[in-house]
Amino acid sequence: MEEFKVGDRVRAHYKSGTYLGEVTEIRPQHYLVRVLAVAKHPMQGDLHSPKDGEAVFFHERRALAYREQTNVPKKMVKHFEEDIPDYTDSLRQALDKMKQELEGVSSPWAEQSLKNIASLEKDYFKQK
């Protein structure tokens, strides 16, 4: 397993999303990671029943916010050597990619996911 130090740039998988950021603290089983960009937006729906449009609870899953910190299990953190993109641009690209993938799927899960994404977009990118 890779070892990191505070300040290292990393790619961290958290729940069903993937983020780019930096290690801010080292804990026994986790790294505390500050989110600086979104590489993959979290999947919509129930994490315990993935891709099930009929799940009892269909959760709207938000991406972690810019500079939000989260505990990520050590095995889910990898080095990231490239430049970290702008958070808002990366969030837009991650959502666009997810929408493109979902538009090719005909299922209740995909339809509900697209509705959730439309709602999230309005909130994420509202004019200030």
CSV table of N, CA, C and O in Angstrom, one decimal:
chain,number,residue,atom,x,y,z
A,1,MET,N,0.8,-1.2,0.0
A,1,MET,CA,0.0,0.0,0.0
A,1,MET,C,0.9,1.3,0.0
A,1,MET,O,1.9,1.3,0.7
A,2,GLU,N,0.5,2.2,-0.8
A,2,GLU,CA,1.3,3.5,-0.9
A,2,GLU,C,1.2,4.2,0.4
A,2,GLU,O,0.2,4.2,1.1
A,3,GLU,N,2.2,4.9,0.7
A,3,GLU,CA,2.3,5.8,1.9
A,3,GLU,C,2.3,7.3,1.5
A,3,GLU,O,2.9,7.6,0.5
A,4,PHE,N,1.6,8.1,2.2
A,4,PHE,CA,1.5,9.5,1.9
A,4,PHE,C,1.9,10.4,3.0
A,4,PHE,O,1.9,9.9,4.2
A,5,LYS,N,2.2,11.6,2.7
A,5,LYS,CA,2.5,12.6,3.8
A,5,LYS,C,1.5,13.8,3.6
A,5,LYS,O,1.0,14.0,2.5
A,6,VAL,N,1.4,14.6,4.7
A,6,VAL,CA,0.5,15.8,4.6
A,6,VAL,C,1.0,16.6,3.4
A,6,VAL,O,2.2,16.9,3.3
A,7,GLY,N,0.0,17.1,2.6
A,7,GLY,CA,0.3,17.9,1.5
A,7,GLY,C,0.4,17.2,0.2
A,7,GLY,O,0.4,17.8,-0.9
A,8,ASP,N,0.5,15.9,0.2
A,8,ASP,CA,0.6,15.1,-1.1
A,8,ASP,C,-0.7,15.2,-1.8
A,8,ASP,O,-1.8,15.2,-1.3
A,9,ARG,N,-0.6,15.4,-3.2
A,9,ARG,CA,-1.8,15.4,-4.0
A,9,ARG,C,-2.2,14.0,-4.3
A,9,ARG,O,-1.4,13.1,-4.6
A,10,VAL,N,-3.6,13.7,-4.2
A,10,VAL,CA,-4.1,12.4,-4.3
A,10,VAL,C,-5.4,12.3,-5.1
A,10,VAL,O,-6.1,13.3,-5.3
A,11,ARG,N,-5.7,11.1,-5.5
A,11,ARG,CA,-7.0,10.7,-6.1
A,11,ARG,C,-7.6,9.8,-5.1
A,11,ARG,O,-7.0,8.8,-4.7
A,12,ALA,N,-8.8,10.2,-4.6
A,12,ALA,CA,-9.4,9.4,-3.5
A,12,ALA,C,-10.8,9.0,-3.9
A,12,ALA,O,-11.6,9.8,-4.3
A,13,HIS,N,-11.1,7.7,-3.7
A,13,HIS,CA,-12.4,7.2,-4.0
A,13,HIS,C,-13.2,7.2,-2.7
A,13,HIS,O,-12.8,6.5,-1.7
A,14,TYR,N,-14.3,7.9,-2.7
A,14,TYR,CA,-15.1,8.0,-1.4
A,14,TYR,C,-16.6,7.6,-1.8
A,14,TYR,O,-17.2,8.3,-2.6
A,15,LYS,N,-17.1,6.6,-1.2
A,15,LYS,CA,-18.4,6.1,-1.5
A,15,LYS,C,-18.5,5.8,-3.0
A,15,LYS,O,-17.7,5.0,-3.4
A,16,SER,N,-19.3,6.4,-3.8
A,16,SER,CA,-19.3,6.1,-5.2
A,16,SER,C,-18.7,7.2,-6.1
A,16,SER,O,-18.9,7.2,-7.3
A,17,GLY,N,-18.1,8.2,-5.4
A,17,GLY,CA,-17.4,9.3,-6.1
A,17,GLY,C,-15.9,9.2,-6.1
A,17,GLY,O,-15.4,8.5,-5.2
A,18,THR,N,-15.3,9.9,-7.0
A,18,THR,CA,-13.8,10.0,-6.9
A,18,THR,C,-13.4,11.5,-7.0
A,18,THR,O,-13.9,12.3,-7.8
A,19,TYR,N,-12.4,11.8,-6.1
A,19,TYR,CA,-12.1,13.2,-5.9
A,19,TYR,C,-10.6,13.4,-6.1
A,19,TYR,O,-9.8,12.5,-5.8
A,20,LEU,N,-10.1,14.6,-6.4
A,20,LEU,CA,-8.7,15.0,-6.4
A,20,LEU,C,-8.5,16.0,-5.3
A,20,LEU,O,-9.4,16.8,-5.1
A,21,GLY,N,-7.5,15.8,-4.6
A,21,GLY,CA,-7.3,16.7,-3.5
A,21,GLY,C,-5.9,16.5,-2.8
A,21,GLY,O,-5.0,16.1,-3.5
A,22,GLU,N,-5.8,16.9,-1.5
A,22,GLU,CA,-4.6,16.8,-0.8
A,22,GLU,C,-4.8,16.2,0.5
A,22,GLU,O,-5.8,16.4,1.2
A,23,VAL,N,-3.8,15.5,1.0
A,23,VAL,CA,-3.8,14.9,2.3
A,23,VAL,C,-3.6,16.0,3.3
A,23,VAL,O,-2.6,16.7,3.2
A,24,THR,N,-4.5,16.1,4.4
A,24,THR,CA,-4.3,17.1,5.4
A,24,THR,C,-4.0,16.5,6.8
A,24,THR,O,-3.5,17.2,7.6
A,25,GLU,N,-4.2,15.2,6.9
A,25,GLU,CA,-3.9,14.5,8.2
A,25,GLU,C,-3.8,13.0,7.9
A,25,GLU,O,-4.5,12.4,7.1
A,26,ILE,N,-2.9,12.3,8.7
A,26,ILE,CA,-2.8,10.9,8.6
A,26,ILE,C,-3.3,10.3,9.8
A,26,ILE,O,-2.9,10.7,10.9
A,27,ARG,N,-4.3,9.3,9.6
A,27,ARG,CA,-4.9,8.7,10.8
A,27,ARG,C,-4.6,7.2,10.7
A,27,ARG,O,-4.1,6.7,9.6
A,28,PRO,N,-4.9,6.4,11.7
A,28,PRO,CA,-4.5,5.0,11.7
A,28,PRO,C,-5.0,4.2,10.5
A,28,PRO,O,-4.3,3.4,9.8
A,29,GLN,N,-6.3,4.3,10.1
A,29,GLN,CA,-6.9,3.6,9.0
A,29,GLN,C,-7.3,4.4,7.8
A,29,GLN,O,-7.7,3.9,6.8
A,30,HIS,N,-7.2,5.8,8.0
A,30,HIS,CA,-7.7,6.7,7.0
A,30,HIS,C,-6.7,7.8,6.7
A,30,HIS,O,-5.8,8.1,7.5
A,31,TYR,N,-6.9,8.5,5.6
A,31,TYR,CA,-6.2,9.8,5.3
A,31,TYR,C,-7.4,10.8,5.3
A,31,TYR,O,-8.4,10.5,4.8
A,32,LEU,N,-7.1,11.9,5.9
A,32,LEU,CA,-8.1,13.0,5.8
A,32,LEU,C,-7.7,13.8,4.5
A,32,LEU,O,-6.5,14.2,4.4
A,33,VAL,N,-8.6,13.9,3.6
A,33,VAL,CA,-8.4,14.5,2.3
A,33,VAL,C,-9.2,15.7,2.1
A,33,VAL,O,-10.4,15.7,2.3
A,34,ARG,N,-8.6,16.8,1.7
A,34,ARG,CA,-9.3,18.0,1.3
A,34,ARG,C,-9.6,18.0,-0.2
A,34,ARG,O,-8.7,17.8,-1.0
A,35,VAL,N,-10.9,18.1,-0.5
A,35,VAL,CA,-11.4,18.0,-1.9
A,35,VAL,C,-11.0,19.3,-2.6
A,35,VAL,O,-11.4,20.3,-2.2
A,36,LEU,N,-10.4,19.1,-3.8
A,36,LEU,CA,-10.1,20.2,-4.6
A,36,LEU,C,-10.7,20.1,-6.0
A,36,LEU,O,-10.8,21.1,-6.8
A,37,ALA,N,-11.1,18.9,-6.4
A,37,ALA,CA,-11.8,18.7,-7.7
A,37,ALA,C,-12.6,17.4,-7.7
A,37,ALA,O,-12.3,16.5,-6.8
A,38,VAL,N,-13.5,17.2,-8.6
A,38,VAL,CA,-14.3,16.0,-8.8
A,38,VAL,C,-13.8,15.3,-10.0
A,38,VAL,O,-13.9,15.8,-11.1
A,39,ALA,N,-13.4,14.0,-9.8
A,39,ALA,CA,-13.0,13.2,-11.0
A,39,ALA,C,-14.2,12.4,-11.5
A,39,ALA,O,-14.3,12.1,-12.7
A,40,LYS,N,-15.0,11.9,-10.6
A,40,LYS,CA,-16.2,11.1,-10.9
A,40,LYS,C,-17.3,11.5,-9.9
A,40,LYS,O,-17.1,11.4,-8.7
A,41,HIS,N,-18.5,11.9,-10.4
A,41,HIS,CA,-19.6,12.3,-9.6
A,41,HIS,C,-20.2,11.0,-8.9
A,41,HIS,O,-20.3,10.0,-9.6
A,42,PRO,N,-20.6,11.1,-7.7
A,42,PRO,CA,-21.2,9.9,-7.0
A,42,PRO,C,-22.5,9.4,-7.8
A,42,PRO,O,-23.2,10.2,-8.3
A,43,MET,N,-22.6,8.1,-7.8
A,43,MET,CA,-23.8,7.5,-8.5
A,43,MET,C,-25.0,7.8,-7.7
A,43,MET,O,-25.0,7.9,-6.4
A,44,GLN,N,-26.1,7.9,-8.4
A,44,GLN,CA,-27.4,8.2,-7.7
A,44,GLN,C,-28.1,7.0,-7.3
A,44,GLN,O,-27.8,5.9,-7.8
A,45,GLY,N,-29.0,7.1,-6.3
A,45,GLY,CA,-29.8,5.9,-5.8
A,45,GLY,C,-29.2,5.4,-4.5
A,45,GLY,O,-28.5,6.0,-3.8
A,46,ASP,N,-29.7,4.2,-4.2
A,46,ASP,CA,-29.3,3.5,-3.0
A,46,ASP,C,-28.0,2.7,-3.2
A,46,ASP,O,-27.9,1.8,-4.0
A,47,LEU,N,-27.0,3.1,-2.4
A,47,LEU,CA,-25.7,2.4,-2.5
A,47,LEU,C,-25.8,0.9,-2.2
A,47,LEU,O,-25.0,0.1,-2.6
A,48,HIS,N,-26.8,0.5,-1.4
A,48,HIS,CA,-26.9,-0.9,-1.1
A,48,HIS,C,-27.7,-1.7,-2.1
A,48,HIS,O,-27.7,-2.9,-2.1
A,49,SER,N,-28.4,-1.0,-3.0
A,49,SER,CA,-29.1,-1.6,-4.1
A,49,SER,C,-28.7,-0.8,-5.4
A,49,SER,O,-29.5,-0.1,-6.0
A,50,PRO,N,-27.5,-0.9,-5.8
A,50,PRO,CA,-27.0,-0.1,-7.0
A,50,PRO,C,-27.8,-0.4,-8.3
A,50,PRO,O,-28.2,-1.5,-8.5
A,51,LYS,N,-28.1,0.7,-9.0
A,51,LYS,CA,-28.8,0.6,-10.3
A,51,LYS,C,-30.2,0.0,-10.1
A,51,LYS,O,-30.8,-0.5,-11.1
A,52,ASP,N,-30.8,0.2,-9.0
A,52,ASP,CA,-32.2,-0.3,-8.7
A,52,ASP,C,-33.1,0.9,-8.7
A,52,ASP,O,-33.0,1.6,-7.7
A,53,GLY,N,-33.9,1.1,-9.7
A,53,GLY,CA,-34.8,2.2,-9.7
A,53,GLY,C,-36.0,2.1,-8.8
A,53,GLY,O,-36.8,3.0,-8.5
A,54,GLU,N,-36.2,0.9,-8.3
A,54,GLU,CA,-37.3,0.6,-7.5
A,54,GLU,C,-36.9,0.5,-6.0
A,54,GLU,O,-37.7,0.0,-5.2
A,55,ALA,N,-35.7,0.9,-5.7
A,55,ALA,CA,-35.2,0.8,-4.3
A,55,ALA,C,-36.2,1.6,-3.4
A,55,ALA,O,-36.8,2.6,-3.8
A,56,VAL,N,-36.3,1.2,-2.1
A,56,VAL,CA,-37.1,1.9,-1.1
A,56,VAL,C,-36.8,3.4,-1.0
A,56,VAL,O,-37.6,4.2,-1.0
A,57,PHE,N,-35.5,3.6,-1.0
A,57,PHE,CA,-35.0,5.0,-0.9
A,57,PHE,C,-34.1,5.3,-2.1
A,57,PHE,O,-33.1,4.6,-2.3
A,58,PHE,N,-34.4,6.2,-2.9
A,58,PHE,CA,-33.6,6.6,-4.1
A,58,PHE,C,-32.9,7.9,-3.7
A,58,PHE,O,-33.5,9.0,-3.8
A,59,HIS,N,-31.7,7.8,-3.3
A,59,HIS,CA,-31.0,9.0,-2.7
A,59,HIS,C,-30.4,9.9,-3.8
A,59,HIS,O,-29.9,9.4,-4.8
A,60,GLU,N,-30.6,11.2,-3.6
A,60,GLU,CA,-29.9,12.2,-4.4
A,60,GLU,C,-28.5,12.3,-3.8
A,60,GLU,O,-28.4,12.8,-2.6
A,61,ARG,N,-27.5,11.9,-4.5
A,61,ARG,CA,-26.1,11.9,-3.9
A,61,ARG,C,-25.3,13.1,-4.5
A,61,ARG,O,-25.1,13.2,-5.7
A,62,ARG,N,-25.0,14.0,-3.6
A,62,ARG,CA,-24.2,15.2,-4.0
A,62,ARG,C,-22.7,14.9,-4.0
A,62,ARG,O,-22.2,14.1,-3.2
A,63,ALA,N,-22.0,15.6,-4.8
A,63,ALA,CA,-20.5,15.6,-4.7
A,63,ALA,C,-20.1,16.3,-3.5
A,63,ALA,O,-20.7,17.2,-3.0
A,64,LEU,N,-18.9,15.9,-2.9
A,64,LEU,CA,-18.3,16.6,-1.8
A,64,LEU,C,-18.0,18.0,-2.3
A,64,LEU,O,-17.6,18.2,-3.5
A,65,ALA,N,-18.1,19.0,-1.4
A,65,ALA,CA,-17.9,20.4,-1.8
A,65,ALA,C,-16.4,20.8,-1.9
A,65,ALA,O,-15.5,20.1,-1.3
A,66,TYR,N,-16.1,21.9,-2.5
A,66,TYR,CA,-14.8,22.4,-2.6
A,66,TYR,C,-14.2,22.6,-1.2
A,66,TYR,O,-14.8,23.3,-0.4
A,67,ARG,N,-13.0,22.1,-1.0
A,67,ARG,CA,-12.3,22.2,0.3
A,67,ARG,C,-12.9,21.4,1.4
A,67,ARG,O,-12.4,21.5,2.6
A,68,GLU,N,-14.0,20.7,1.2
A,68,GLU,CA,-14.5,19.8,2.2
A,68,GLU,C,-13.5,18.7,2.5
A,68,GLU,O,-12.8,18.3,1.6
A,69,GLN,N,-13.4,18.3,3.8
A,69,GLN,CA,-12.5,17.3,4.1
A,69,GLN,C,-13.3,16.0,4.5
A,69,GLN,O,-14.3,16.1,5.1
A,70,THR,N,-12.7,14.9,4.1
A,70,THR,CA,-13.4,13.6,4.4
A,70,THR,C,-12.3,12.5,4.7
A,70,THR,O,-11.2,12.6,4.2
A,71,ASN,N,-12.7,11.6,5.6
A,71,ASN,CA,-11.9,10.5,5.9
A,71,ASN,C,-12.0,9.4,4.8
A,71,ASN,O,-13.1,9.0,4.5
A,72,VAL,N,-10.9,9.1,4.2
A,72,VAL,CA,-10.9,8.1,3.1
A,72,VAL,C,-10.0,6.9,3.5
A,72,VAL,O,-8.9,7.1,4.0
A,73,PRO,N,-10.6,5.7,3.5
A,73,PRO,CA,-9.7,4.5,3.8
A,73,PRO,C,-8.4,4.5,3.0
A,73,PRO,O,-8.4,4.9,1.8
A,74,LYS,N,-7.3,4.2,3.7
A,74,LYS,CA,-6.0,4.3,3.1
A,74,LYS,C,-5.9,3.5,1.7
A,74,LYS,O,-5.3,4.0,0.8
A,75,LYS,N,-6.6,2.4,1.6
A,75,LYS,CA,-6.5,1.6,0.4
A,75,LYS,C,-7.2,2.3,-0.8
A,75,LYS,O,-7.1,1.8,-1.9
A,76,MET,N,-8.0,3.3,-0.5
A,76,MET,CA,-8.8,4.0,-1.6
A,76,MET,C,-8.1,5.3,-2.0
A,76,MET,O,-8.8,6.1,-2.7
A,77,VAL,N,-6.9,5.5,-1.6
A,77,VAL,CA,-6.2,6.7,-2.0
A,77,VAL,C,-4.9,6.4,-2.8
A,77,VAL,O,-4.2,5.4,-2.5
A,78,LYS,N,-4.8,7.1,-3.9
A,78,LYS,CA,-3.7,6.9,-4.9
A,78,LYS,C,-3.0,8.2,-5.1
A,78,LYS,O,-3.6,9.3,-5.1
A,79,HIS,N,-1.7,8.2,-5.5
A,79,HIS,CA,-1.0,9.4,-5.8
A,79,HIS,C,-1.6,10.0,-7.1
A,79,HIS,O,-2.1,9.3,-8.0
A,80,PHE,N,-1.6,11.4,-7.2
A,80,PHE,CA,-2.0,12.1,-8.3
A,80,PHE,C,-1.0,13.1,-8.7
A,80,PHE,O,-0.7,14.0,-7.9
A,81,GLU,N,-0.3,13.0,-9.8
A,81,GLU,CA,0.8,13.8,-10.2
A,81,GLU,C,0.5,15.0,-11.1
A,81,GLU,O,1.3,15.9,-11.3
A,82,GLU,N,-0.7,14.9,-11.7
A,82,GLU,CA,-1.1,16.0,-12.7
A,82,GLU,C,-1.5,17.2,-12.0
A,82,GLU,O,-1.8,17.2,-10.8
A,83,ASP,N,-1.8,18.3,-12.8
A,83,ASP,CA,-2.3,19.5,-12.2
A,83,ASP,C,-3.8,19.2,-11.8
A,83,ASP,O,-4.5,18.5,-12.6
A,84,ILE,N,-4.2,19.8,-10.7
A,84,ILE,CA,-5.6,19.6,-10.3
A,84,ILE,C,-6.5,20.7,-10.9
A,84,ILE,O,-6.2,21.9,-10.8
A,85,PRO,N,-7.5,20.3,-11.7
A,85,PRO,CA,-8.3,21.3,-12.4
A,85,PRO,C,-9.2,22.1,-11.4
A,85,PRO,O,-9.3,21.8,-10.2
A,86,ASP,N,-9.8,23.1,-11.9
A,86,ASP,CA,-10.7,24.0,-11.2
A,86,ASP,C,-11.9,23.1,-10.7
A,86,ASP,O,-12.4,22.3,-11.5
A,87,TYR,N,-12.3,23.3,-9.5
A,87,TYR,CA,-13.4,22.5,-8.9
A,87,TYR,C,-14.7,22.6,-9.7
A,87,TYR,O,-15.2,21.6,-10.1
A,88,THR,N,-15.1,23.8,-10.0
A,88,THR,CA,-16.4,24.0,-10.7
A,88,THR,C,-16.4,23.3,-12.1
A,88,THR,O,-17.3,22.6,-12.5
A,89,ASP,N,-15.2,23.5,-12.8
A,89,ASP,CA,-15.1,22.9,-14.1
A,89,ASP,C,-15.1,21.4,-14.0
A,89,ASP,O,-15.7,20.7,-14.9
A,90,SER,N,-14.4,20.9,-13.0
A,90,SER,CA,-14.3,19.4,-12.9
A,90,SER,C,-15.7,18.8,-12.5
A,90,SER,O,-16.1,17.8,-13.0
A,91,LEU,N,-16.5,19.6,-11.7
A,91,LEU,CA,-17.8,19.1,-11.3
A,91,LEU,C,-18.7,19.1,-12.6
A,91,LEU,O,-19.4,18.1,-12.8
A,92,ARG,N,-18.6,20.1,-13.4
A,92,ARG,CA,-19.4,20.2,-14.6
A,92,ARG,C,-19.1,19.0,-15.5
A,92,ARG,O,-19.9,18.3,-16.1
A,93,GLN,N,-17.8,18.7,-15.7
A,93,GLN,CA,-17.4,17.6,-16.6
A,93,GLN,C,-17.8,16.3,-16.0
A,93,GLN,O,-18.2,15.4,-16.8
A,94,ALA,N,-17.7,16.1,-14.7
A,94,ALA,CA,-18.1,14.8,-14.1
A,94,ALA,C,-19.6,14.6,-14.3
A,94,ALA,O,-20.0,13.5,-14.6
A,95,LEU,N,-20.4,15.7,-14.1
A,95,LEU,CA,-21.9,15.5,-14.3
A,95,LEU,C,-22.2,15.3,-15.8
A,95,LEU,O,-23.1,14.4,-16.1
A,96,ASP,N,-21.5,16.0,-16.7
A,96,ASP,CA,-21.8,15.8,-18.1
A,96,ASP,C,-21.5,14.4,-18.5
A,96,ASP,O,-22.2,13.7,-19.3
A,97,LYS,N,-20.4,13.8,-18.0
A,97,LYS,CA,-20.0,12.4,-18.4
A,97,LYS,C,-21.1,11.5,-17.8
A,97,LYS,O,-21.5,10.5,-18.5
A,98,MET,N,-21.5,11.7,-16.6
A,98,MET,CA,-22.5,10.8,-16.0
A,98,MET,C,-23.8,10.9,-16.8
A,98,MET,O,-24.4,9.8,-17.1
A,99,LYS,N,-24.2,12.1,-17.2
A,99,LYS,CA,-25.4,12.2,-18.0
A,99,LYS,C,-25.3,11.5,-19.3
A,99,LYS,O,-26.3,10.8,-19.7
A,100,GLN,N,-24.2,11.6,-20.0
A,100,GLN,CA,-24.0,10.9,-21.3
A,100,GLN,C,-24.1,9.4,-21.1
A,100,GLN,O,-24.8,8.7,-21.9
A,101,GLU,N,-23.6,8.9,-20.1
A,101,GLU,CA,-23.6,7.4,-19.8
A,101,GLU,C,-25.1,7.0,-19.5
A,101,GLU,O,-25.5,6.0,-20.0
A,102,LEU,N,-25.8,7.8,-18.7
A,102,LEU,CA,-27.2,7.5,-18.4
A,102,LEU,C,-28.1,7.6,-19.5
A,102,LEU,O,-29.1,6.8,-19.6
A,103,GLU,N,-27.9,8.5,-20.4
A,103,GLU,CA,-28.8,8.7,-21.5
A,103,GLU,C,-28.9,7.5,-22.5
A,103,GLU,O,-29.8,7.3,-23.2
A,104,GLY,N,-27.9,6.7,-22.4
A,104,GLY,CA,-27.9,5.5,-23.2
A,104,GLY,C,-28.5,4.3,-22.6
A,104,GLY,O,-28.5,3.2,-23.1
A,105,VAL,N,-29.0,4.5,-21.3
A,105,VAL,CA,-29.6,3.3,-20.6
A,105,VAL,C,-31.1,3.5,-20.4
A,105,VAL,O,-31.5,4.6,-20.1
A,106,SER,N,-31.8,2.5,-20.7
A,106,SER,CA,-33.3,2.6,-20.6
A,106,SER,C,-33.7,1.8,-19.4
A,106,SER,O,-33.9,0.5,-19.5
A,107,SER,N,-33.8,2.5,-18.2
A,107,SER,CA,-34.2,1.8,-17.0
A,107,SER,C,-34.8,2.8,-16.0
A,107,SER,O,-34.5,4.0,-16.1
A,108,PRO,N,-35.6,2.4,-15.1
A,108,PRO,CA,-36.1,3.3,-14.1
A,108,PRO,C,-35.0,4.0,-13.3
A,108,PRO,O,-35.1,5.1,-13.0
A,109,TRP,N,-33.9,3.2,-13.0
A,109,TRP,CA,-32.8,3.8,-12.3
A,109,TRP,C,-32.2,4.9,-13.1
A,109,TRP,O,-31.9,6.0,-12.5
A,110,ALA,N,-31.9,4.7,-14.4
A,110,ALA,CA,-31.3,5.8,-15.2
A,110,ALA,C,-32.2,7.0,-15.3
A,110,ALA,O,-31.7,8.1,-15.2
A,111,GLU,N,-33.5,6.8,-15.4
A,111,GLU,CA,-34.4,7.9,-15.5
A,111,GLU,C,-34.5,8.7,-14.2
A,111,GLU,O,-34.4,9.9,-14.3
A,112,GLN,N,-34.5,8.0,-13.1
A,112,GLN,CA,-34.5,8.7,-11.8
A,112,GLN,C,-33.2,9.4,-11.6
A,112,GLN,O,-33.1,10.5,-11.0
A,113,SER,N,-32.1,8.8,-12.0
A,113,SER,CA,-30.8,9.4,-11.8
A,113,SER,C,-30.7,10.7,-12.6
A,113,SER,O,-30.1,11.7,-12.1
A,114,LEU,N,-31.2,10.7,-13.9
A,114,LEU,CA,-31.2,11.9,-14.7
A,114,LEU,C,-32.0,13.0,-14.1
A,114,LEU,O,-31.6,14.2,-14.1
A,115,LYS,N,-33.1,12.7,-13.4
A,115,LYS,CA,-33.9,13.7,-12.7
A,115,LYS,C,-33.1,14.3,-11.6
A,115,LYS,O,-33.1,15.5,-11.3
A,116,ASN,N,-32.5,13.4,-10.8
A,116,ASN,CA,-31.6,13.9,-9.7
A,116,ASN,C,-30.5,14.8,-10.2
A,116,ASN,O,-30.3,15.8,-9.6
A,117,ILE,N,-29.9,14.4,-11.3
A,117,ILE,CA,-28.8,15.2,-11.8
A,117,ILE,C,-29.3,16.6,-12.2
A,117,ILE,O,-28.6,17.6,-12.0
A,118,ALA,N,-30.5,16.6,-12.9
A,118,ALA,CA,-31.0,17.9,-13.3
A,118,ALA,C,-31.2,18.8,-12.1
A,118,ALA,O,-30.9,20.0,-12.1
A,119,SER,N,-31.7,18.2,-11.0
A,119,SER,CA,-32.0,19.0,-9.7
A,119,SER,C,-30.6,19.5,-9.2
A,119,SER,O,-30.5,20.6,-8.7
A,120,LEU,N,-29.6,18.6,-9.1
A,120,LEU,CA,-28.3,18.9,-8.6
A,120,LEU,C,-27.7,20.0,-9.4
A,120,LEU,O,-27.1,21.0,-8.9
A,121,GLU,N,-27.8,20.0,-10.8
A,121,GLU,CA,-27.2,21.0,-11.6
A,121,GLU,C,-27.8,22.4,-11.3
A,121,GLU,O,-27.0,23.4,-11.2
A,122,LYS,N,-29.1,22.5,-11.1
A,122,LYS,CA,-29.7,23.7,-10.7
A,122,LYS,C,-29.1,24.3,-9.4
A,122,LYS,O,-28.9,25.5,-9.3
A,123,ASP,N,-28.9,23.4,-8.5
A,123,ASP,CA,-28.3,23.8,-7.2
A,123,ASP,C,-26.8,24.2,-7.3
A,123,ASP,O,-26.4,25.2,-6.9
A,124,TYR,N,-26.1,23.3,-8.0
A,124,TYR,CA,-24.6,23.5,-8.1
A,124,TYR,C,-24.2,24.8,-8.8
A,124,TYR,O,-23.3,25.5,-8.5
A,125,PHE,N,-24.9,25.0,-9.9
A,125,PHE,CA,-24.5,26.1,-10.8
A,125,PHE,C,-25.5,27.3,-10.8
A,125,PHE,O,-25.5,28.0,-11.8
A,126,LYS,N,-26.2,27.5,-9.8
A,126,LYS,CA,-27.1,28.6,-9.7
A,126,LYS,C,-26.3,29.9,-9.7
A,126,LYS,O,-25.2,30.0,-9.2
A,127,GLN,N,-26.9,30.9,-10.4
A,127,GLN,CA,-26.3,32.2,-10.5
A,127,GLN,C,-26.2,32.9,-9.1
A,127,GLN,O,-27.2,32.9,-8.4
A,128,LYS,N,-25.1,33.5,-8.8
A,128,LYS,CA,-25.0,34.2,-7.5
A,128,LYS,C,-25.3,35.7,-7.7
A,128,LYS,O,-25.1,36.3,-8.7
